[in-house]
Amino acid sequence: DYDKILFFETSSNIHKIIVHHMDGEVEFYGKMKALENILDSRFYRCHTSYIVNKDKIKEINKKSRIAHLINNDTCLISTRGLKLLVK
């Protein structure tokens, strides 16, 4: 369910992605680019390693380029990603 997903993150295990959701996290095989292409407009690739659910962002720290989510997790935001995310 997309409404429960907070963000996707690349794993330290090669070729794996971690999905962080309201009930925990799950690791699976996949590629960020393929995932980015099948997700709807709620999701935004804000960094090479992160795809964030824009509806779950509590605040964005522009200076340190970090998105704070509703469950107090954080995601890094690239410089280019910050400009597009703030729009």
mmCIF file of N, CA, C and O in Angstrom:
data_model
loop_
_atom_site.group_PDB
_atom_site.id
_atom_site.type_symbol
_atom_site.label_atom_id
_atom_site.label_comp_id
_atom_site.label_asym_id
_atom_site.label_seq_id
_atom_site.Cartn_x
_atom_site.Cartn_y
_atom_site.Cartn_z
ATOM 1 N N ASP A 1 0.838 -1.180 0.000
ATOM 2 C CA ASP A 1 0.000 0.000 0.000
ATOM 3 C C ASP A 1 0.891 1.255 0.000
ATOM 4 O O ASP A 1 1.663 1.470 0.933
ATOM 5 N N TYR A 2 0.785 2.075 -1.037
ATOM 6 C CA TYR A 2 1.637 3.262 -1.183
ATOM 7 C C TYR A 2 1.475 4.249 -0.028
ATOM 8 O O TYR A 2 2.402 4.970 0.313
ATOM 9 N N ASP A 3 0.291 4.306 0.589
ATOM 10 C CA ASP A 3 0.054 5.263 1.667
ATOM 11 C C ASP A 3 0.879 4.955 2.915
ATOM 12 O O ASP A 3 1.128 5.845 3.726
ATOM 13 N N LYS A 4 1.307 3.718 3.089
ATOM 14 C CA LYS A 4 2.096 3.338 4.261
ATOM 15 C C LYS A 4 3.596 3.472 4.028
ATOM 16 O O LYS A 4 4.373 3.415 4.963
ATOM 17 N N ILE A 5 4.010 3.667 2.768
ATOM 18 C CA ILE A 5 5.435 3.746 2.453
ATOM 19 C C ILE A 5 5.969 5.141 2.762
ATOM 20 O O ILE A 5 5.397 6.142 2.342
ATOM 21 N N LEU A 6 7.090 5.188 3.496
ATOM 22 C CA LEU A 6 7.759 6.454 3.816
ATOM 23 C C LEU A 6 8.813 6.778 2.765
ATOM 24 O O LEU A 6 8.803 7.866 2.192
ATOM 25 N N PHE A 7 9.742 5.833 2.530
ATOM 26 C CA PHE A 7 10.777 6.046 1.526
ATOM 27 C C PHE A 7 11.457 4.738 1.164
ATOM 28 O O PHE A 7 11.334 3.741 1.864
ATOM 29 N N PHE A 8 12.158 4.756 0.049
ATOM 30 C CA PHE A 8 12.987 3.651 -0.409
ATOM 31 C C PHE A 8 14.440 4.087 -0.286
ATOM 32 O O PHE A 8 14.759 5.244 -0.527
ATOM 33 N N GLU A 9 15.308 3.146 0.036
ATOM 34 C CA GLU A 9 16.734 3.437 0.232
ATOM 35 C C GLU A 9 17.560 2.289 -0.335
ATOM 36 O O GLU A 9 17.178 1.128 -0.212
ATOM 37 N N THR A 10 18.686 2.618 -0.951
ATOM 38 C CA THR A 10 19.574 1.550 -1.418
ATOM 39 C C THR A 10 20.195 0.861 -0.207
ATOM 40 O O THR A 10 20.512 1.498 0.791
ATOM 41 N N SER A 11 20.342 -0.435 -0.309
ATOM 42 C CA SER A 11 20.892 -1.236 0.778
ATOM 43 C C SER A 11 22.404 -1.345 0.646
ATOM 44 O O SER A 11 22.964 -1.161 -0.428
ATOM 45 N N SER A 12 23.058 -1.696 1.745
ATOM 46 C CA SER A 12 24.494 -1.957 1.686
ATOM 47 C C SER A 12 24.760 -3.303 1.004
ATOM 48 O O SER A 12 25.862 -3.557 0.538
ATOM 49 N N ASN A 13 23.732 -4.153 0.948
ATOM 50 C CA ASN A 13 23.816 -5.407 0.194
ATOM 51 C C ASN A 13 23.607 -5.095 -1.283
ATOM 52 O O ASN A 13 22.623 -4.440 -1.646
ATOM 53 N N ILE A 14 24.492 -5.552 -2.126
ATOM 54 C CA ILE A 14 24.467 -5.215 -3.542
ATOM 55 C C ILE A 14 23.152 -5.661 -4.193
ATOM 56 O O ILE A 14 22.634 -6.729 -3.895
ATOM 57 N N HIS A 15 22.610 -4.800 -5.046
ATOM 58 C CA HIS A 15 21.387 -5.026 -5.829
ATOM 59 C C HIS A 15 20.125 -5.121 -4.984
ATOM 60 O O HIS A 15 19.130 -5.672 -5.427
ATOM 61 N N LYS A 16 20.164 -4.578 -3.767
ATOM 62 C CA LYS A 16 18.976 -4.627 -2.918
ATOM 63 C C LYS A 16 18.509 -3.217 -2.545
ATOM 64 O O LYS A 16 19.295 -2.283 -2.486
ATOM 65 N N ILE A 17 17.207 -3.128 -2.287
ATOM 66 C CA ILE A 17 16.564 -1.873 -1.890
ATOM 67 C C ILE A 17 15.814 -2.132 -0.588
ATOM 68 O O ILE A 17 15.231 -3.199 -0.405
ATOM 69 N N ILE A 18 15.824 -1.149 0.293
ATOM 70 C CA ILE A 18 15.067 -1.246 1.542
ATOM 71 C C ILE A 18 13.875 -0.298 1.434
ATOM 72 O O ILE A 18 14.041 0.879 1.131
ATOM 73 N N VAL A 19 12.674 -0.838 1.663
ATOM 74 C CA VAL A 19 11.485 0.007 1.717
ATOM 75 C C VAL A 19 11.155 0.233 3.189
ATOM 76 O O VAL A 19 11.034 -0.708 3.963
ATOM 77 N N HIS A 20 11.088 1.502 3.580
ATOM 78 C CA HIS A 20 10.733 1.879 4.948
ATOM 79 C C HIS A 20 9.261 2.254 4.942
ATOM 80 O O HIS A 20 8.843 3.124 4.171
ATOM 81 N N HIS A 21 8.486 1.589 5.786
ATOM 82 C CA HIS A 21 7.056 1.878 5.849
ATOM 83 C C HIS A 21 6.640 2.059 7.303
ATOM 84 O O HIS A 21 7.461 1.937 8.208
ATOM 85 N N MET A 22 5.387 2.359 7.512
ATOM 86 C CA MET A 22 4.890 2.684 8.854
ATOM 87 C C MET A 22 5.075 1.528 9.852
ATOM 88 O O MET A 22 5.216 1.756 11.041
ATOM 89 N N ASP A 23 5.098 0.290 9.360
ATOM 90 C CA ASP A 23 5.183 -0.877 10.240
ATOM 91 C C ASP A 23 6.580 -1.472 10.332
ATOM 92 O O ASP A 23 6.771 -2.511 10.953
ATOM 93 N N GLY A 24 7.572 -0.873 9.690
ATOM 94 C CA GLY A 24 8.931 -1.395 9.734
ATOM 95 C C GLY A 24 9.647 -1.202 8.405
ATOM 96 O O GLY A 24 9.462 -0.193 7.742
ATOM 97 N N GLU A 25 10.442 -2.205 8.026
ATOM 98 C CA GLU A 25 11.164 -2.120 6.757
ATOM 99 C C GLU A 25 11.323 -3.513 6.162
ATOM 100 O O GLU A 25 11.320 -4.511 6.875
ATOM 101 N N VAL A 26 11.450 -3.547 4.829
ATOM 102 C CA VAL A 26 11.610 -4.793 4.087
ATOM 103 C C VAL A 26 12.699 -4.586 3.050
ATOM 104 O O VAL A 26 12.747 -3.544 2.382
ATOM 105 N N GLU A 27 13.581 -5.565 2.902
ATOM 106 C CA GLU A 27 14.652 -5.497 1.919
ATOM 107 C C GLU A 27 14.322 -6.444 0.768
ATOM 108 O O GLU A 27 13.866 -7.560 1.001
ATOM 109 N N PHE A 28 14.531 -5.997 -0.465
ATOM 110 C CA PHE A 28 14.229 -6.823 -1.632
ATOM 111 C C PHE A 28 15.200 -6.511 -2.760
ATOM 112 O O PHE A 28 15.857 -5.474 -2.758
ATOM 113 N N TYR A 29 15.273 -7.426 -3.717
ATOM 114 C CA TYR A 29 16.116 -7.212 -4.889
ATOM 115 C C TYR A 29 15.425 -6.250 -5.842
ATOM 116 O O TYR A 29 14.226 -6.356 -6.080
ATOM 117 N N GLY A 30 16.188 -5.308 -6.404
ATOM 118 C CA GLY A 30 15.625 -4.364 -7.354
ATOM 119 C C GLY A 30 16.612 -3.265 -7.690
ATOM 120 O O GLY A 30 17.712 -3.209 -7.152
ATOM 121 N N LYS A 31 16.180 -2.403 -8.608
ATOM 122 C CA LYS A 31 16.969 -1.246 -9.016
ATOM 123 C C LYS A 31 16.143 0.007 -8.781
ATOM 124 O O LYS A 31 14.946 0.040 -9.043
ATOM 125 N N MET A 32 16.813 1.041 -8.303
ATOM 126 C CA MET A 32 16.128 2.306 -8.015
ATOM 127 C C MET A 32 15.492 2.892 -9.274
ATOM 128 O O MET A 32 14.395 3.425 -9.225
ATOM 129 N N LYS A 33 16.183 2.804 -10.395
ATOM 130 C CA LYS A 33 15.665 3.373 -11.644
ATOM 131 C C LYS A 33 14.367 2.685 -12.050
ATOM 132 O O LYS A 33 13.396 3.353 -12.433
ATOM 133 N N ALA A 34 14.328 1.362 -11.958
ATOM 134 C CA ALA A 34 13.109 0.618 -12.307
ATOM 135 C C ALA A 34 11.979 0.976 -11.343
ATOM 136 O O ALA A 34 10.821 1.146 -11.763
ATOM 137 N N LEU A 35 12.303 1.090 -10.073
ATOM 138 C CA LEU A 35 11.320 1.448 -9.061
ATOM 139 C C LEU A 35 10.779 2.852 -9.305
ATOM 140 O O LEU A 35 9.572 3.088 -9.224
ATOM 141 N N GLU A 36 11.665 3.751 -9.629
ATOM 142 C CA GLU A 36 11.295 5.145 -9.899
ATOM 143 C C GLU A 36 10.288 5.223 -11.048
ATOM 144 O O GLU A 36 9.366 6.035 -11.018
ATOM 145 N N ASN A 37 10.444 4.360 -12.036
ATOM 146 C CA ASN A 37 9.566 4.378 -13.209
ATOM 147 C C ASN A 37 8.174 3.819 -12.945
ATOM 148 O O ASN A 37 7.232 4.163 -13.661
ATOM 149 N N ILE A 38 8.008 2.967 -11.927
ATOM 150 C CA ILE A 38 6.684 2.379 -11.681
ATOM 151 C C ILE A 38 5.900 3.072 -10.565
ATOM 152 O O ILE A 38 4.702 2.864 -10.449
ATOM 153 N N LEU A 39 6.564 3.899 -9.758
ATOM 154 C CA LEU A 39 5.878 4.601 -8.670
ATOM 155 C C LEU A 39 5.083 5.791 -9.200
ATOM 156 O O LEU A 39 5.408 6.360 -10.238
ATOM 157 N N ASP A 40 4.055 6.190 -8.448
ATOM 158 C CA ASP A 40 3.235 7.320 -8.880
ATOM 159 C C ASP A 40 3.847 8.664 -8.461
ATOM 160 O O ASP A 40 4.949 8.715 -7.920
ATOM 161 N N SER A 41 3.117 9.733 -8.672
ATOM 162 C CA SER A 41 3.649 11.089 -8.493
ATOM 163 C C SER A 41 3.894 11.465 -7.030
ATOM 164 O O SER A 41 4.511 12.492 -6.759
ATOM 165 N N ARG A 42 3.416 10.681 -6.078
ATOM 166 C CA ARG A 42 3.695 10.959 -4.658
ATOM 167 C C ARG A 42 5.164 10.755 -4.314
ATOM 168 O O ARG A 42 5.659 11.291 -3.340
ATOM 169 N N PHE A 43 5.851 9.956 -5.125
ATOM 170 C CA PHE A 43 7.230 9.599 -4.830
ATOM 171 C C PHE A 43 8.202 10.423 -5.667
ATOM 172 O O PHE A 43 7.952 10.677 -6.836
ATOM 173 N N TYR A 44 9.305 10.818 -5.041
ATOM 174 C CA TYR A 44 10.292 11.669 -5.706
ATOM 175 C C TYR A 44 11.694 11.176 -5.385
ATOM 176 O O TYR A 44 12.017 10.922 -4.218
ATOM 177 N N ARG A 45 12.508 11.044 -6.412
ATOM 178 C CA ARG A 45 13.906 10.627 -6.237
ATOM 179 C C ARG A 45 14.712 11.859 -5.840
ATOM 180 O O ARG A 45 15.147 12.647 -6.676
ATOM 181 N N CYS A 46 14.917 12.027 -4.548
ATOM 182 C CA CYS A 46 15.562 13.229 -4.025
ATOM 183 C C CYS A 46 17.077 13.080 -3.920
ATOM 184 O O CYS A 46 17.772 14.059 -3.668
ATOM 185 N N HIS A 47 17.580 11.856 -4.117
ATOM 186 C CA HIS A 47 19.004 11.570 -3.949
ATOM 187 C C HIS A 47 19.280 10.271 -4.692
ATOM 188 O O HIS A 47 18.362 9.495 -4.952
ATOM 189 N N THR A 48 20.520 10.015 -5.028
ATOM 190 C CA THR A 48 20.890 8.767 -5.704
ATOM 191 C C THR A 48 20.424 7.554 -4.906
ATOM 192 O O THR A 48 20.012 6.548 -5.479
ATOM 193 N N SER A 49 20.443 7.669 -3.599
ATOM 194 C CA SER A 49 20.125 6.531 -2.736
ATOM 195 C C SER A 49 18.718 6.547 -2.148
ATOM 196 O O SER A 49 18.355 5.626 -1.421
ATOM 197 N N TYR A 50 17.913 7.561 -2.433
ATOM 198 C CA TYR A 50 16.606 7.680 -1.792
ATOM 199 C C TYR A 50 15.495 8.058 -2.773
ATOM 200 O O TYR A 50 15.669 8.925 -3.623
ATOM 201 N N ILE A 51 14.343 7.418 -2.594
ATOM 202 C CA ILE A 51 13.090 7.837 -3.219
ATOM 203 C C ILE A 51 12.128 8.062 -2.061
ATOM 204 O O ILE A 51 11.836 7.147 -1.294
ATOM 205 N N VAL A 52 11.643 9.276 -1.919
ATOM 206 C CA VAL A 52 10.840 9.646 -0.749
ATOM 207 C C VAL A 52 9.375 9.850 -1.145
ATOM 208 O O VAL A 52 9.076 10.285 -2.250
ATOM 209 N N ASN A 53 8.467 9.513 -0.207
ATOM 210 C CA ASN A 53 7.051 9.790 -0.376
ATOM 211 C C ASN A 53 6.834 11.234 0.078
ATOM 212 O O ASN A 53 6.963 11.547 1.264
ATOM 213 N N LYS A 54 6.510 12.118 -0.845
ATOM 214 C CA LYS A 54 6.389 13.548 -0.532
ATOM 215 C C LYS A 54 5.303 13.824 0.503
ATOM 216 O O LYS A 54 5.409 14.778 1.267
ATOM 217 N N ASP A 55 4.281 12.972 0.563
ATOM 218 C CA ASP A 55 3.195 13.165 1.526
ATOM 219 C C ASP A 55 3.629 12.882 2.964
ATOM 220 O O ASP A 55 2.946 13.273 3.902
ATOM 221 N N LYS A 56 4.747 12.206 3.142
ATOM 222 C CA LYS A 56 5.207 11.818 4.476
ATOM 223 C C LYS A 56 6.325 12.710 5.015
ATOM 224 O O LYS A 56 6.865 12.459 6.087
ATOM 225 N N ILE A 57 6.664 13.775 4.296
ATOM 226 C CA ILE A 57 7.707 14.704 4.746
ATOM 227 C C ILE A 57 7.112 15.694 5.739
ATOM 228 O O ILE A 57 6.122 16.360 5.451
ATOM 229 N N LYS A 58 7.726 15.756 6.922
ATOM 230 C CA LYS A 58 7.282 16.694 7.960
ATOM 231 C C LYS A 58 7.911 18.057 7.728
ATOM 232 O O LYS A 58 7.237 19.081 7.801
ATOM 233 N N GLU A 59 9.235 18.067 7.460
ATOM 234 C CA GLU A 59 9.936 19.320 7.187
ATOM 235 C C GLU A 59 11.216 19.038 6.415
ATOM 236 O O GLU A 59 11.721 17.920 6.410
ATOM 237 N N ILE A 60 11.716 20.083 5.776
ATOM 238 C CA ILE A 60 12.957 19.980 5.009
ATOM 239 C C ILE A 60 13.942 20.998 5.558
ATOM 240 O O ILE A 60 13.626 22.184 5.667
ATOM 241 N N ASN A 61 15.129 20.530 5.915
ATOM 242 C CA ASN A 61 16.201 21.412 6.350
ATOM 243 C C ASN A 61 17.036 21.737 5.107
ATOM 244 O O ASN A 61 17.804 20.903 4.639
ATOM 245 N N LYS A 62 16.846 22.927 4.578
ATOM 246 C CA LYS A 62 17.528 23.319 3.335
ATOM 247 C C LYS A 62 19.034 23.439 3.517
ATOM 248 O O LYS A 62 19.796 23.153 2.601
ATOM 249 N N LYS A 63 19.463 23.870 4.674
ATOM 250 C CA LYS A 63 20.888 24.083 4.912
ATOM 251 C C LYS A 63 21.666 22.755 4.901
ATOM 252 O O LYS A 63 22.696 22.637 4.263
ATOM 253 N N SER A 64 21.151 21.770 5.617
ATOM 254 C CA SER A 64 21.838 20.473 5.669
ATOM 255 C C SER A 64 21.303 19.487 4.626
ATOM 256 O O SER A 64 21.795 18.368 4.532
ATOM 257 N N ARG A 65 20.309 19.888 3.854
ATOM 258 C CA ARG A 65 19.689 19.078 2.792
ATOM 259 C C ARG A 65 19.209 17.726 3.320
ATOM 260 O O ARG A 65 19.555 16.682 2.817
ATOM 261 N N ILE A 66 18.368 17.792 4.340
ATOM 262 C CA ILE A 66 17.795 16.593 4.945
ATOM 263 C C ILE A 66 16.281 16.744 5.033
ATOM 264 O O ILE A 66 15.777 17.784 5.462
ATOM 265 N N ALA A 67 15.564 15.674 4.630
ATOM 266 C CA ALA A 67 14.105 15.633 4.778
ATOM 267 C C ALA A 67 13.789 14.866 6.052
ATOM 268 O O ALA A 67 14.264 13.747 6.242
ATOM 269 N N HIS A 68 13.001 15.483 6.919
ATOM 270 C CA HIS A 68 12.557 14.832 8.153
ATOM 271 C C HIS A 68 11.147 14.312 7.895
ATOM 272 O O HIS A 68 10.263 15.068 7.514
ATOM 273 N N LEU A 69 10.952 13.017 8.124
ATOM 274 C CA LEU A 69 9.673 12.378 7.843
ATOM 275 C C LEU A 69 8.807 12.314 9.092
ATOM 276 O O LEU A 69 9.280 12.586 10.205
ATOM 277 N N ILE A 70 7.545 11.935 8.921
ATOM 278 C CA ILE A 70 6.587 11.965 10.028
ATOM 279 C C ILE A 70 6.928 10.990 11.149
ATOM 280 O O ILE A 70 6.466 11.156 12.272
ATOM 281 N N ASN A 71 7.743 9.970 10.883
ATOM 282 C CA ASN A 71 8.129 9.013 11.927
ATOM 283 C C ASN A 71 9.527 9.314 12.482
ATOM 284 O O ASN A 71 10.122 8.475 13.140
ATOM 285 N N ASN A 72 10.057 10.500 12.193
ATOM 286 C CA ASN A 72 11.371 10.982 12.639
ATOM 287 C C ASN A 72 12.556 10.332 11.938
ATOM 288 O O ASN A 72 13.688 10.519 12.363
ATOM 289 N N ASP A 73 12.333 9.563 10.863
ATOM 290 C CA ASP A 73 13.429 9.112 10.008
ATOM 291 C C ASP A 73 13.891 10.297 9.176
ATOM 292 O O ASP A 73 13.176 11.297 9.045
ATOM 293 N N THR A 74 15.088 10.184 8.598
ATOM 294 C CA THR A 74 15.597 11.256 7.750
ATOM 295 C C THR A 74 16.092 10.688 6.434
ATOM 296 O O THR A 74 16.509 9.536 6.362
ATOM 297 N N CYS A 75 16.034 11.503 5.388
ATOM 298 C CA CYS A 75 16.552 11.161 4.064
ATOM 299 C C CYS A 75 17.444 12.292 3.590
ATOM 300 O O CYS A 75 17.121 13.468 3.778
ATOM 301 N N LEU A 76 18.547 11.943 2.975
ATOM 302 C CA LEU A 76 19.413 12.956 2.372
ATOM 303 C C LEU A 76 18.763 13.474 1.096
ATOM 304 O O LEU A 76 18.034 12.749 0.421
ATOM 305 N N ILE A 77 19.061 14.711 0.765
ATOM 306 C CA ILE A 77 18.555 15.318 -0.465
ATOM 307 C C ILE A 77 19.738 15.902 -1.213
ATOM 308 O O ILE A 77 20.537 16.644 -0.637
ATOM 309 N N SER A 78 19.857 15.603 -2.495
ATOM 310 C CA SER A 78 20.937 16.169 -3.301
ATOM 311 C C SER A 78 20.656 17.643 -3.558
ATOM 312 O O SER A 78 19.536 18.123 -3.379
ATOM 313 N N THR A 79 21.664 18.362 -3.986
ATOM 314 C CA THR A 79 21.500 19.794 -4.268
ATOM 315 C C THR A 79 20.456 20.014 -5.348
ATOM 316 O O THR A 79 19.555 20.843 -5.202
ATOM 317 N N ARG A 80 20.540 19.271 -6.431
ATOM 318 C CA ARG A 80 19.556 19.381 -7.513
ATOM 319 C C ARG A 80 18.189 18.914 -7.044
ATOM 320 O O ARG A 80 17.159 19.513 -7.359
ATOM 321 N N GLY A 81 18.171 17.843 -6.263
ATOM 322 C CA GLY A 81 16.912 17.310 -5.744
ATOM 323 C C GLY A 81 16.203 18.290 -4.837
ATOM 324 O O GLY A 81 14.976 18.369 -4.825
ATOM 325 N N LEU A 82 16.966 19.058 -4.069
ATOM 326 C CA LEU A 82 16.389 20.046 -3.163
ATOM 327 C C LEU A 82 15.627 21.126 -3.930
ATOM 328 O O LEU A 82 14.509 21.471 -3.587
ATOM 329 N N LYS A 83 16.229 21.610 -5.001
ATOM 330 C CA LYS A 83 15.581 22.659 -5.805
ATOM 331 C C LYS A 83 14.250 22.176 -6.358
ATOM 332 O O LYS A 83 13.247 22.898 -6.298
ATOM 333 N N LEU A 84 14.202 20.966 -6.871
ATOM 334 C CA LEU A 84 12.985 20.437 -7.467
ATOM 335 C C LEU A 84 11.963 20.024 -6.409
ATOM 336 O O LEU A 84 10.759 20.161 -6.627
ATOM 337 N N LEU A 85 12.415 19.535 -5.271
ATOM 338 C CA LEU A 85 11.510 19.104 -4.212
ATOM 339 C C LEU A 85 10.805 20.291 -3.555
ATOM 340 O O LEU A 85 9.629 20.234 -3.228
ATOM 341 N N VAL A 86 11.518 21.395 -3.388
ATOM 342 C CA VAL A 86 10.943 22.579 -2.748
ATOM 343 C C VAL A 86 9.864 23.210 -3.635
ATOM 344 O O VAL A 86 8.899 23.766 -3.131
ATOM 345 N N LYS A 87 10.000 23.072 -4.950
ATOM 346 C CA LYS A 87 8.984 23.597 -5.866
ATOM 347 C C LYS A 87 7.683 22.902 -5.602
ATOM 348 O O LYS A 87 6.638 23.337 -5.615
#
